[in-house]
Coordinates of C-alpha atoms and ligand atoms in Angstrom, one line a residue:
X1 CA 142.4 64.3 83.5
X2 CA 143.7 64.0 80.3
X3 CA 142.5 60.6 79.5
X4 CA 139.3 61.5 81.0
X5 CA 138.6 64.0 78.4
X6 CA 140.0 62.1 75.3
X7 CA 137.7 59.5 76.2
X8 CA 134.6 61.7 77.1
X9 CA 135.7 62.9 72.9
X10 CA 135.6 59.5 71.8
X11 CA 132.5 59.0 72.9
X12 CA 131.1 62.2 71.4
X13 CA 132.3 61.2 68.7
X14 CA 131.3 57.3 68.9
X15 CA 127.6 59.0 69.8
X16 CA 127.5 61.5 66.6
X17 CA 128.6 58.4 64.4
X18 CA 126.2 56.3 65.7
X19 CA 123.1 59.4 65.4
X20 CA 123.9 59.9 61.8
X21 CA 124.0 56.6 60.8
X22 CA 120.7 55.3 63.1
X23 CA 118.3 54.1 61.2
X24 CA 114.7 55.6 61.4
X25 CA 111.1 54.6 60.8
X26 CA 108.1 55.1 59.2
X27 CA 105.1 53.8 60.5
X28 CA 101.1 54.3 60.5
X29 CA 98.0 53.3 59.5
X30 CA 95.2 53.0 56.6
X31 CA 92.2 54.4 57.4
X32 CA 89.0 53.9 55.4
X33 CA 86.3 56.7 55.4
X34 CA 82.8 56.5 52.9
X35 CA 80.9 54.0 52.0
X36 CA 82.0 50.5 52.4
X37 CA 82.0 48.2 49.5
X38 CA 80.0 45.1 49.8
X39 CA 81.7 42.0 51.0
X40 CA 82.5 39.4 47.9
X41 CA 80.6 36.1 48.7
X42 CA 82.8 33.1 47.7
X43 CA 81.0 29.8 46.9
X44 CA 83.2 26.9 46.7
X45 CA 80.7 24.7 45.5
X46 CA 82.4 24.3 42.3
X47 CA 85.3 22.5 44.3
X48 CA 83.2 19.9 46.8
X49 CA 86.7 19.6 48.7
X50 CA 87.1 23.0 49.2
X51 CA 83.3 23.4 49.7
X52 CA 83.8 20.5 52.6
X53 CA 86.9 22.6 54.3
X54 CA 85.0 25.7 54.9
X55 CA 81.8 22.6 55.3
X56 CA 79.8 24.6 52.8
X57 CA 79.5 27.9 54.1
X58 CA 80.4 30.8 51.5
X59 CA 83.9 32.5 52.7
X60 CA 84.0 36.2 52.4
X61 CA 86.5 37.3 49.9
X62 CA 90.2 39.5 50.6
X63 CA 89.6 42.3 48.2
X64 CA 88.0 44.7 50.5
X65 CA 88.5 44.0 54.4
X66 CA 87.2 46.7 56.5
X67 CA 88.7 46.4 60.0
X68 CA 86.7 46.6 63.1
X69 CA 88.2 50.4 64.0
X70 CA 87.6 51.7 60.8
X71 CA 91.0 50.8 58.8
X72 CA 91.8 48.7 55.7
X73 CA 93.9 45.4 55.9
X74 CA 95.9 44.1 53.1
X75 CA 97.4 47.2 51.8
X76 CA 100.7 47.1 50.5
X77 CA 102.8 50.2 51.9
X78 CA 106.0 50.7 50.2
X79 CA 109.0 53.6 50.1
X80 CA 107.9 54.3 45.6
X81 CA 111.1 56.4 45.4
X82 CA 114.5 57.8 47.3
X83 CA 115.5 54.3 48.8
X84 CA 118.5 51.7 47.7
X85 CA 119.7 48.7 47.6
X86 CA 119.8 46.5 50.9
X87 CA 121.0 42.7 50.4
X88 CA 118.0 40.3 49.7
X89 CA 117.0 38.1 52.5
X90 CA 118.2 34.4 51.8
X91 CA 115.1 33.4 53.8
X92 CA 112.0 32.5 52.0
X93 CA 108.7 34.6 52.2
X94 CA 106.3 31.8 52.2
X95 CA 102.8 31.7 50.2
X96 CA 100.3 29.0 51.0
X97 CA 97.5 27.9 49.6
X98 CA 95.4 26.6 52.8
X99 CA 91.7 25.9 52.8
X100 CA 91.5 26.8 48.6
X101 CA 92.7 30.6 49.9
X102 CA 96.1 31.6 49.1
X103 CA 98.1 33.6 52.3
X104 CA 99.3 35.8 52.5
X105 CA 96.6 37.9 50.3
X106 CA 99.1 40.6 49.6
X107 CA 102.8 40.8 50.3
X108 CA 105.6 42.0 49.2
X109 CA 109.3 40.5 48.5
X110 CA 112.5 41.5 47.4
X111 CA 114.4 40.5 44.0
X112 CA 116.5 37.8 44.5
X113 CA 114.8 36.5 47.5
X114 CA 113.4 33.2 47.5
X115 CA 109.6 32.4 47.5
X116 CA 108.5 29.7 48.7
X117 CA 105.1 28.6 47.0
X118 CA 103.1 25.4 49.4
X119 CA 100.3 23.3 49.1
X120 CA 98.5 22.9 52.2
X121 CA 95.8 21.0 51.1
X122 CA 94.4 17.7 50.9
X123 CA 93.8 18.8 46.8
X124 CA 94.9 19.8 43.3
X125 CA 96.0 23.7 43.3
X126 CA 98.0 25.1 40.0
X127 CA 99.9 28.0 40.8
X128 CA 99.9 30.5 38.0
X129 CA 101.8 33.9 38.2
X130 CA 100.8 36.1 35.6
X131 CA 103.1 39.6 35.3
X132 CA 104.4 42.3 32.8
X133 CA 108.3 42.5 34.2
X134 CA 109.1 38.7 35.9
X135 CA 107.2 36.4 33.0
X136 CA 104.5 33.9 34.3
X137 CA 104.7 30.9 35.4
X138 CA 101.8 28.0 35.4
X139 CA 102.6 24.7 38.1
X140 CA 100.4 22.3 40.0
X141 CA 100.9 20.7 42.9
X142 CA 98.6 17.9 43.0
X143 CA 99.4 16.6 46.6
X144 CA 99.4 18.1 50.4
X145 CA 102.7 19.6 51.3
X146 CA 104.1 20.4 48.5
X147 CA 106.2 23.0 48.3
X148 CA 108.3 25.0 45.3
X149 CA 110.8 27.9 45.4
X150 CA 110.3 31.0 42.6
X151 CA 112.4 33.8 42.8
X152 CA 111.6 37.4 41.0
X153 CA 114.5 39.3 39.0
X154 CA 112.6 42.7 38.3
X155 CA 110.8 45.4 40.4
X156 CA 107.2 45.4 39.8
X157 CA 104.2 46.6 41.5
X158 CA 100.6 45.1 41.7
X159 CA 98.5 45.0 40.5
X160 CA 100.1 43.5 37.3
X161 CA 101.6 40.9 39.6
X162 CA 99.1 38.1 41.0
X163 CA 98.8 34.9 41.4
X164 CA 95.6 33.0 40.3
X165 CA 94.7 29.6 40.3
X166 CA 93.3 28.1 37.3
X167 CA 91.1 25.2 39.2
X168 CA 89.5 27.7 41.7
X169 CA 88.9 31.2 40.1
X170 CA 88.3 32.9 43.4
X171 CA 91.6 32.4 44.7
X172 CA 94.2 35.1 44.0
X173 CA 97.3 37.2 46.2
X174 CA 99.1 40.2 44.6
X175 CA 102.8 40.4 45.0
X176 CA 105.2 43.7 45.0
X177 CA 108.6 43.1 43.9
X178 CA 111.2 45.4 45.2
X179 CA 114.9 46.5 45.1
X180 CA 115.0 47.4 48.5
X181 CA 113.2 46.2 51.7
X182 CA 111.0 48.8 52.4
X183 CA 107.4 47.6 52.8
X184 CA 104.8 46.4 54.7
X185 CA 101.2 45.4 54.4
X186 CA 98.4 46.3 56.3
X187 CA 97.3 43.8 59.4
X188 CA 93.8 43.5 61.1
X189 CA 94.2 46.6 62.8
X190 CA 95.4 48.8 59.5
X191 CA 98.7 49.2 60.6
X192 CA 102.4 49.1 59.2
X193 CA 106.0 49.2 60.1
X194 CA 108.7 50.6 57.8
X195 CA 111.7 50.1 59.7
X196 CA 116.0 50.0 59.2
X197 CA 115.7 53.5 56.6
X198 CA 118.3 56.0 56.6
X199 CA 117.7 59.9 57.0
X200 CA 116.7 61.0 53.8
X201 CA 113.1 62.4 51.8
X202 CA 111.1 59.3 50.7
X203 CA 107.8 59.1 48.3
X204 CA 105.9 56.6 50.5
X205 CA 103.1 55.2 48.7
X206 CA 100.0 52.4 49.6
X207 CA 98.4 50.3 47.0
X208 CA 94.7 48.7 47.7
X209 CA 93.6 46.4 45.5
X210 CA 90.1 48.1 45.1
X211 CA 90.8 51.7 46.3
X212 CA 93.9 52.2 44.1
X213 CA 96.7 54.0 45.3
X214 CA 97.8 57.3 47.6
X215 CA 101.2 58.8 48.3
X216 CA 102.6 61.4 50.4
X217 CA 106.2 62.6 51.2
X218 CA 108.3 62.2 54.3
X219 CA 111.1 63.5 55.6
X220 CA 113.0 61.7 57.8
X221 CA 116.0 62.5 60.4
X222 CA 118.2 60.3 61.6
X223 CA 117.0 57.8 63.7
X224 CA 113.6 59.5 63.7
X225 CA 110.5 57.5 63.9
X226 CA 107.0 59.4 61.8
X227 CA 103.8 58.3 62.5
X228 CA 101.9 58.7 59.4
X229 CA 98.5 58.0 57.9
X230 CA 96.6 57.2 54.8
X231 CA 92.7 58.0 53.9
X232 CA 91.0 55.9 51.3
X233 CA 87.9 57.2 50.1
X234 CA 84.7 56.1 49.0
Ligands
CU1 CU1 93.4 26.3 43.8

């Protein structure tokens, strides 16, 4: 009987360990209400091998995608303030330049983790990172599978993070550089996952590259999950 009950206080105590230290999440979606803007018309005319990829139909540009149910991809969602630390992933977030479009559009990585920056195709892209906090950097890569790893040393947010490329101006994809792995973008549906934070209050703000940014607070228990929303307006 004894036993029994030492081991039914282990576990109570094995269960309020594990409560306070579960990890919650934060997760949601970007909603767009107003007036659309127009969708940017790419021409790839100047490049005939790009023009050939997409064979010579214009390609509607990343800056403003307005899901079918009304929410906004490619917005970068990110915990601005009461988060730490976390180790940086050794595996690479990948960019690619494929059919004269760099993809990801928007993403975020951590410092210290490695990018991996490929060329997938059959052409002459130059890379060319232009920030205020992690320098620039300018490099081609003349041939088809190329690939070269970067990696960031300071925190910065877009949109004073990009890359361009200097043969094909419409190509471009905004990076946020973080100290701790809290973020997510925005997929076709408007929706992101925050997941792995501790209880705590956290300033969670989303950046869109046309709309600018919003921010709200959240308070979250231990092991909670909060189901949140943003509202860009127009
Ligand atoms: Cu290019």
């Amino acid at each position: 009987m004894k036993f029994v009950s030492r081991l039914a206080s282990l576990f109570a105590v094995a269960f309020a360990t594990s409560t306070l230290w579960a990890q919650g999440t934060i997760k949601g979606k970007v909603v767009f209400q107003g007036t659309p803007l127009k969708p940017r018309m790419i021409s790839m005319k100047q490049d005939k091998k790009c023009d050939a990829l997409h064979k010579g139909k214009p390609v509607t540009g990343d800056d403003f995608v307005l899901n079918p149910n009304g929410t906004l991809q490619w917005v970068l969602v990110y915990v601005k303030s009461g988060a730490k630390g976390g180790k940086a992933p050794s595996k690479p977030v990948v960019l690619t330049q494929h059919e004269c479009i760099y993809r990801p559009h928007v993403f975020g990585i951590m410092v210290g983790q490695p990018l991996e920056i490929r060329n997938d195709d059959p052409l002459l892209h130059n890379v060319h990172f232009v920030s205020k906090k992690n320098g620039t950097f300018n490099l081609g890569q003349p041939v088809k599978g190329m690939k070269t790893q970067k990696v960031f040393r300071s925190p910065e947010l877009p949109p004073s993070s990009y890359f361009k490329c200097d043969v094909h101006p419409w190509m471009r994809a905004y990076v946020g550089i973080f100290d701790h792995p809290y973020f997510a973008v925005t997929d076709s549906k408007g929706t992101f996952t925050i997941s792995g934070l501790p209880a705590g209050t956290y300033e969670i703000e989303a950046w869109h590259e046309k709309l600018g940014t919003q921010s709200q607070k959240v308070t979250l228990k231990a092991g909670e999950t909060k189901d949140i929303t943003f509202v860009f307006k127009r």
